[in-house]
Short mmCIF file of C-alpha atoms in Angstrom, two decimals:
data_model
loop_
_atom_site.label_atom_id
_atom_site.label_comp_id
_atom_site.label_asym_id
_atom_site.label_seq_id
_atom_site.Cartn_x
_atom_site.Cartn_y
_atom_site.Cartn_z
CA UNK J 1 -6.59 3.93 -9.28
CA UNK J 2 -8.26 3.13 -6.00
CA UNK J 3 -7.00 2.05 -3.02
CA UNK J 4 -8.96 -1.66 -3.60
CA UNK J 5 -7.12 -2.09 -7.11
CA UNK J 6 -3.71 -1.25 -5.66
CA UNK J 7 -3.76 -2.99 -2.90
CA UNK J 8 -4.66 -6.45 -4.64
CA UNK J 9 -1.97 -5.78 -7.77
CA UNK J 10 0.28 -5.35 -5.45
CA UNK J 11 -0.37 -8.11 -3.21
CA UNK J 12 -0.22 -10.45 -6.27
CA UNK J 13 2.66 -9.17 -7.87
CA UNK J 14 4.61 -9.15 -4.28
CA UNK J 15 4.00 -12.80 -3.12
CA UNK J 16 4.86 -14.10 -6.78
CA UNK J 17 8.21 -12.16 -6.64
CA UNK J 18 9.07 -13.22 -3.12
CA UNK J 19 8.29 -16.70 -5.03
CA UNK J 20 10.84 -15.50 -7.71
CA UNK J 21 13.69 -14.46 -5.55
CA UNK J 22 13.62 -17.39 -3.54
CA UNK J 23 13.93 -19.79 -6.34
CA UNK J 24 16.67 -17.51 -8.06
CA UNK J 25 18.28 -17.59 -5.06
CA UNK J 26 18.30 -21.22 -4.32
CA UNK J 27 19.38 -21.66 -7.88
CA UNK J 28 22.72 -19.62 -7.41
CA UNK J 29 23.27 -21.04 -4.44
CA UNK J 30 23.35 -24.49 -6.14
CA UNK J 31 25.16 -23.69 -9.15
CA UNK J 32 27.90 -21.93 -6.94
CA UNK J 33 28.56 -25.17 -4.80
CA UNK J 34 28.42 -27.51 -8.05
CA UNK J 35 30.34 -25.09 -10.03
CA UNK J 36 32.69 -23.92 -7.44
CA UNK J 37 35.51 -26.82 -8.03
CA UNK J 38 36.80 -26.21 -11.82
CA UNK J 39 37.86 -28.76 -13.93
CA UNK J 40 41.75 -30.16 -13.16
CA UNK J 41 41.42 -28.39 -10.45
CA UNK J 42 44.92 -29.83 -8.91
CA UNK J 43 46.72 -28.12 -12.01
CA UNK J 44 44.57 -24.66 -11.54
CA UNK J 45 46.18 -22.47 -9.12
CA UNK J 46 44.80 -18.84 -7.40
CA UNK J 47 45.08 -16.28 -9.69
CA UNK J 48 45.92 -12.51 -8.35
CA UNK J 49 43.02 -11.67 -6.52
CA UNK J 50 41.17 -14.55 -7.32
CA UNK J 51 38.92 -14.07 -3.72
CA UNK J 52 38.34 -10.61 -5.09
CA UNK J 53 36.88 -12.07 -8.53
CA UNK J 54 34.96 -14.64 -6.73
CA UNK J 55 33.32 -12.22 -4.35
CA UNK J 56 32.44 -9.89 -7.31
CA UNK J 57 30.98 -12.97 -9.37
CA UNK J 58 28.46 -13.52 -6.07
CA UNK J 59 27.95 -9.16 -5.93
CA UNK J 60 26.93 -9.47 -9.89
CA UNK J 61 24.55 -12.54 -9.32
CA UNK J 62 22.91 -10.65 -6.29
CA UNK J 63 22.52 -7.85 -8.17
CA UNK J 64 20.96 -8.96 -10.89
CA UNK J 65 18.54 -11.06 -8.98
CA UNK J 66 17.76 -7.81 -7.08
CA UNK J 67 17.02 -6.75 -10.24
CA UNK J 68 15.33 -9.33 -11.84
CA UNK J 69 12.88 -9.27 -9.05
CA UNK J 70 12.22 -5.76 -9.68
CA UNK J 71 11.43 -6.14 -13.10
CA UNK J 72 9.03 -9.32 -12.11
CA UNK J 73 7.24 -7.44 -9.95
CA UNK J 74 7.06 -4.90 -11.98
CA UNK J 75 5.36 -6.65 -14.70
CA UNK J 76 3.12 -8.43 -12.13
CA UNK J 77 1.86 -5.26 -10.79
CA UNK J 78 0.46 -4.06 -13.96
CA UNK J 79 -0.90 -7.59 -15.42
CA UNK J 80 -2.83 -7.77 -11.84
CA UNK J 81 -4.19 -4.46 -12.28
CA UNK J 82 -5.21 -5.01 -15.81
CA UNK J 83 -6.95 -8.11 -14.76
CA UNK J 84 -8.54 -6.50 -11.42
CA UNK J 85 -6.70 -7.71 -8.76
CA UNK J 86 -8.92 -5.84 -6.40
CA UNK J 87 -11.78 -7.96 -6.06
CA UNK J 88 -9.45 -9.68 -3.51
CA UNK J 89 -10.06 -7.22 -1.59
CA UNK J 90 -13.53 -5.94 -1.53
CA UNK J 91 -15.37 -5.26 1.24
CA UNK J 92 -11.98 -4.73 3.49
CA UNK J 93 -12.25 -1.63 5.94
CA UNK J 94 -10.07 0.53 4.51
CA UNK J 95 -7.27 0.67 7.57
CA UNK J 96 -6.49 -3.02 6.27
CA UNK J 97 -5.77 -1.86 3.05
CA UNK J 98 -3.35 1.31 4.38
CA UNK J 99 -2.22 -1.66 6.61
CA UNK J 100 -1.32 -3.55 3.40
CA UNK J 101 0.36 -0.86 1.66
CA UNK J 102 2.50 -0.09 4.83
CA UNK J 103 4.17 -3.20 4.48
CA UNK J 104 4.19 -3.28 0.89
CA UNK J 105 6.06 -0.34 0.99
CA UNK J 106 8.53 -1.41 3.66
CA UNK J 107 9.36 -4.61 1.28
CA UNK J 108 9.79 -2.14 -1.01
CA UNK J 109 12.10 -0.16 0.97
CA UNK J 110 13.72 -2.81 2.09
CA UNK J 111 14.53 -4.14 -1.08
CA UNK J 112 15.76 -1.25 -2.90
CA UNK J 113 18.71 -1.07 0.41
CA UNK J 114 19.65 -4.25 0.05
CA UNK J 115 20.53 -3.10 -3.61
CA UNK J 116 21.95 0.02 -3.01
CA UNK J 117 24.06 -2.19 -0.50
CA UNK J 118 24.74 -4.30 -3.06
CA UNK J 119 25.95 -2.07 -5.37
CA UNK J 120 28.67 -0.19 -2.79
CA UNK J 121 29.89 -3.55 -2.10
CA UNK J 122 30.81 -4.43 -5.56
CA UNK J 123 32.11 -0.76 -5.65
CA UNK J 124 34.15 -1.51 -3.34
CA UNK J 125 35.40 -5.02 -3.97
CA UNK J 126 35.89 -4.00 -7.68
CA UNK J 127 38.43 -1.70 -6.54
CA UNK J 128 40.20 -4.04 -4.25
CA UNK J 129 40.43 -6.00 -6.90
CA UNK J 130 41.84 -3.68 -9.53
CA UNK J 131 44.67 -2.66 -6.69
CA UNK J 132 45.54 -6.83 -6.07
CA UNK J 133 45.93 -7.21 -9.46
CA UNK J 134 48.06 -4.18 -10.39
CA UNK J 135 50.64 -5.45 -7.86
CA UNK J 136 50.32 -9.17 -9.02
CA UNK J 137 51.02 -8.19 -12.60
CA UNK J 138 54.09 -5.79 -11.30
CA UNK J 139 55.07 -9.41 -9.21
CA UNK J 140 54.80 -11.42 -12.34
CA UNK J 141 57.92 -9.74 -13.69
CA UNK J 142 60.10 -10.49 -10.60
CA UNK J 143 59.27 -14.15 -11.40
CA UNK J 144 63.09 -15.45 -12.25
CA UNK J 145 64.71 -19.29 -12.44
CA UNK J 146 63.74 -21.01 -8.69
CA UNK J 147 61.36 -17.75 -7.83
CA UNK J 148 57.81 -18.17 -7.92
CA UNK J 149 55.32 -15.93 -6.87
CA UNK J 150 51.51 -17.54 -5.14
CA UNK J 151 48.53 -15.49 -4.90
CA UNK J 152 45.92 -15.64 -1.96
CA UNK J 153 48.09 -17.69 0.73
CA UNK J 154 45.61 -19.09 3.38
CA UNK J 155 47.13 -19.02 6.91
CA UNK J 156 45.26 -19.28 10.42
CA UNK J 157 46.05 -15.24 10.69
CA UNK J 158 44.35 -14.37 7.64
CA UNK J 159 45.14 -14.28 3.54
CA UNK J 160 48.45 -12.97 2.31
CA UNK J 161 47.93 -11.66 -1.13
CA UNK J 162 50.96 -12.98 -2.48
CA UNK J 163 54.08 -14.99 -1.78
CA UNK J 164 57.34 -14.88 -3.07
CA UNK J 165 59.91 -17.87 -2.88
CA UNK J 166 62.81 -17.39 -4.08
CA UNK J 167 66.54 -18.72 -3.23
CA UNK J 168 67.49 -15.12 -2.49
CA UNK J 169 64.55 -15.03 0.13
CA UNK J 170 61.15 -14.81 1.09
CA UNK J 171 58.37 -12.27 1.02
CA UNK J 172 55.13 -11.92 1.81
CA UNK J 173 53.19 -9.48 -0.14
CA UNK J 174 49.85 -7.90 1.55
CA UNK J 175 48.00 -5.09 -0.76
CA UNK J 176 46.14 -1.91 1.27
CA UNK J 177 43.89 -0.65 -1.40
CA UNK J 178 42.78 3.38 -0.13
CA UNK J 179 41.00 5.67 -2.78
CA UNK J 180 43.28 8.55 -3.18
CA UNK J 181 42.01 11.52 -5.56
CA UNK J 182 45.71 12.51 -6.82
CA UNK J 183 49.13 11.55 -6.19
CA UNK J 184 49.42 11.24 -2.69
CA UNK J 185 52.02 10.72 -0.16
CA UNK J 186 51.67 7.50 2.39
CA UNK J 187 54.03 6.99 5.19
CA UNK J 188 55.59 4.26 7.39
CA UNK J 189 55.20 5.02 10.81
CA UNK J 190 56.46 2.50 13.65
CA UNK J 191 52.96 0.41 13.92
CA UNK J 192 50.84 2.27 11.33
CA UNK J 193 50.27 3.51 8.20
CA UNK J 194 49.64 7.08 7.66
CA UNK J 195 47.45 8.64 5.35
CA UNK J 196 48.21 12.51 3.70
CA UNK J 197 45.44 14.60 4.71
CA UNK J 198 43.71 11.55 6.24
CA UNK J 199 43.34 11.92 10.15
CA UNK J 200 42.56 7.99 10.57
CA UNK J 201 45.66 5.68 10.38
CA UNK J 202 45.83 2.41 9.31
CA UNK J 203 47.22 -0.39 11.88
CA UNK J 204 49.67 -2.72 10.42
CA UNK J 205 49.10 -5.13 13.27
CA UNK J 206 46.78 -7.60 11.30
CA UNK J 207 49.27 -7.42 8.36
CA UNK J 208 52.21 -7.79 10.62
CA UNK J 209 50.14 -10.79 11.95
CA UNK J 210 50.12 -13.11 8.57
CA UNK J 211 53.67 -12.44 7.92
CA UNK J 212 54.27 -13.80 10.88
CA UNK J 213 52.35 -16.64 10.77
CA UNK J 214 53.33 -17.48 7.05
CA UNK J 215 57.23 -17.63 8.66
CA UNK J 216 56.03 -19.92 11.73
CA UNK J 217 54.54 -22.17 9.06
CA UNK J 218 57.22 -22.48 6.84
CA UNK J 219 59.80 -22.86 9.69
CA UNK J 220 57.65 -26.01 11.04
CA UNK J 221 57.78 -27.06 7.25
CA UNK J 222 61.40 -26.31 6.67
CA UNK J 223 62.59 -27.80 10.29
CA UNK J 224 64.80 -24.93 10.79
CA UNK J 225 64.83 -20.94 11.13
CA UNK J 226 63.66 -19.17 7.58
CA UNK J 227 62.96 -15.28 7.34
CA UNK J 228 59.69 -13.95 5.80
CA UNK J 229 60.09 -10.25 5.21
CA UNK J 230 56.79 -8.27 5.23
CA UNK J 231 55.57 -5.65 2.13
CA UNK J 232 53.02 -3.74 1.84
CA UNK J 233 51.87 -2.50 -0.75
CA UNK J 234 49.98 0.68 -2.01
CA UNK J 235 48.91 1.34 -4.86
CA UNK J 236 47.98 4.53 -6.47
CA UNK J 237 49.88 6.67 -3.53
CA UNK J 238 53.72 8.04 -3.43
CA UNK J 239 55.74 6.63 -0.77
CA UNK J 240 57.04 8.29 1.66
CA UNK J 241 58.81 8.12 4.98
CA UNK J 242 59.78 4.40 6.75
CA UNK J 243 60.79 4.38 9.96
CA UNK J 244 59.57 0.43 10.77
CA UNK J 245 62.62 -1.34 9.49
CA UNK J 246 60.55 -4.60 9.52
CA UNK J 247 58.07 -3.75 6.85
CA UNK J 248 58.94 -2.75 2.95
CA UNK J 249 56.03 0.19 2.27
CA UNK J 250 56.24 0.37 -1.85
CA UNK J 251 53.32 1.36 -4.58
CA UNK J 252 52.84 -0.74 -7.82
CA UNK J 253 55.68 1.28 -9.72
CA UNK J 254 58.28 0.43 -6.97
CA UNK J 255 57.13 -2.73 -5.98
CA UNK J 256 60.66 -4.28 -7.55
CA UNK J 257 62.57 -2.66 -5.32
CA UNK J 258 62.39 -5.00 -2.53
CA UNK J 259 63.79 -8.23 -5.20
CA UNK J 260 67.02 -6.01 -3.31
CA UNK J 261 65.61 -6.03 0.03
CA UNK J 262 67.81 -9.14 1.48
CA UNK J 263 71.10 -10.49 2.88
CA UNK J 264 73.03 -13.68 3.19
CA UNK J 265 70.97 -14.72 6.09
CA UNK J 266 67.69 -15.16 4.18
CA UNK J 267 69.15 -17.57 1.10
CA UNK J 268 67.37 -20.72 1.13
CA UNK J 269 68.84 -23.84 -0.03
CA UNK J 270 67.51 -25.10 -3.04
CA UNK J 271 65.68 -28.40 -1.10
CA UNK J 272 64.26 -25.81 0.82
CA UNK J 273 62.78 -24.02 -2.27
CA UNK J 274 61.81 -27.10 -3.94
CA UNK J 275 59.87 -28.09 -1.03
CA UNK J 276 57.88 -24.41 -0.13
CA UNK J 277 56.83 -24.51 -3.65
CA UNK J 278 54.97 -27.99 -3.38
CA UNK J 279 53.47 -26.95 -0.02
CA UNK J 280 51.68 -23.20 -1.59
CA UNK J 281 51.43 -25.01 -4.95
CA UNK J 282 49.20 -27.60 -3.31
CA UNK J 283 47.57 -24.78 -0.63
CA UNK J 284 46.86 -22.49 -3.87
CA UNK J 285 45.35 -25.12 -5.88
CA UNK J 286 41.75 -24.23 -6.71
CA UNK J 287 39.66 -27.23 -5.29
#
């Protein structure tokens, strides 16, 4: 192959893929916003880690439109060789057509990072996922007459993962998903979360924050004080040591320990349960 014949196939068969991706793109960009509110959506509520599953749903169509594109130009390339491309080209000096290939090569590059980037984050998010829904499953059993447990509370501080309301109190559930290679222990100290074998510790101060906020809210709601008691949750590691009294550090096998985590001060009157559920049922609804 000369340098003539490359350069044109691949000048073809890159302009009608940047063609390609821009249309596919376009497309899911479309179908998300029309597809995005399902149908009765005031009846729908979040599912456990329903932000999770959305964000994966984008990863997967980015992906395969990575893909896609690959395979189209691909294809192109050989058709325009077969079909001699390279006449476009004849008679260029021959620095235009290194010139060419440069940049054809940093498209190239470029390309294959954005789906190598693509990949990790789905990785990633997949995992996420897996943890919210271990502990949304585990939360599902707690569920008991006048408890209900919401998934992906919005609040001005950030997303709580999940919600319990219950007469006996309320909790607000927030899930740190970590990699761990075998059973490892995780500890509770003061204002962080540490890590076995991990010199980086986690701050709890951005959890800490949406509990927070989730009890301001309902106490404007309610008219009166109300106690939200902050979890966290961990799945895959062994807890360990607690010495923060305001947070509940449990795994997915003893997330039920904290339906005992209460006292008389954080009952709730059943008006006041009634009410909390209509407010999260109509901030969960999927519109």
């Amino acid at each position: 192959m000369d340098l003539e014949a490359i350069s044109g196939a691949a000048t073809v068969a890159l302009a009608s893929t940047i063609i390609f991706l821009l249309i596919a793109k376009t497309w899911s960009a479309v179908s998300r916003t029309i597809g995005s509110t399902p149908s009765f959506s005031d009846r729908i509520m979040h599912e456990a880690a329903q932000r999770f599953r959305d964000e994966l749903d984008r990863l997967a169509q980015s992906k395969a439109i990575y893909l896609s594109g690959a395979l189209v130009f691909a294809v192109l390339f050989v058709a325009a060789y077969v079909l001699q491309a390279q006449h476009l080209f004849t008679g260029y000096p021959s620095w235009q057509l290194y010139g060419q290939l440069g940049f054809l090569t940093l498209v190239g590059v470029y390309a294959a990072y954005r789906l190598v980037k693509t990949a990790l984050a789905q990785h990633q998010v997949r995992f996420q996922h897996d943890a919210d829904v271990a502990i949304g499953h585990q939360l599902q059993q707690l569920s008991a007459s006048g408890t209900r447990v919401f998934h992906d509370v919005a609040t001005s501080a950030g997303v709580v993962d999940h919600v319990i309301i219950g007469q006996k109190g309320l909790y607000a559930i927030n899930v740190v998903a970590r990699r761990c290679s075998r059973p490892t222990h995780v500890r509770l100290r003061e204002n962080h979360i540490e890590f076995a074998n991990d010199m980086v510790d986690l701050p709890i101060v951005g959890l800490s924050a949406k509990a927070a906020r989730l009890q301001k809210e309902f106490r404007q709601l309610l008219g009166h004080k109300v106690r939200v008691r902050s979890v966290i949750a961990i799945p895959g590691w062994e807890i360990g040591e607690q010495s923060n009294d305001q947070h509940l550090l449990v795994n997915e096998r003893t997330i039920a320990m904290l339906s005992g985590w209460n006292d008389n001060t954080d009952h709730l009157m059943n008006e006041d349960v009634n009410l909390l559920h209509q407010e999260l049922t109509a901030r969960c609804a999927r519109t």
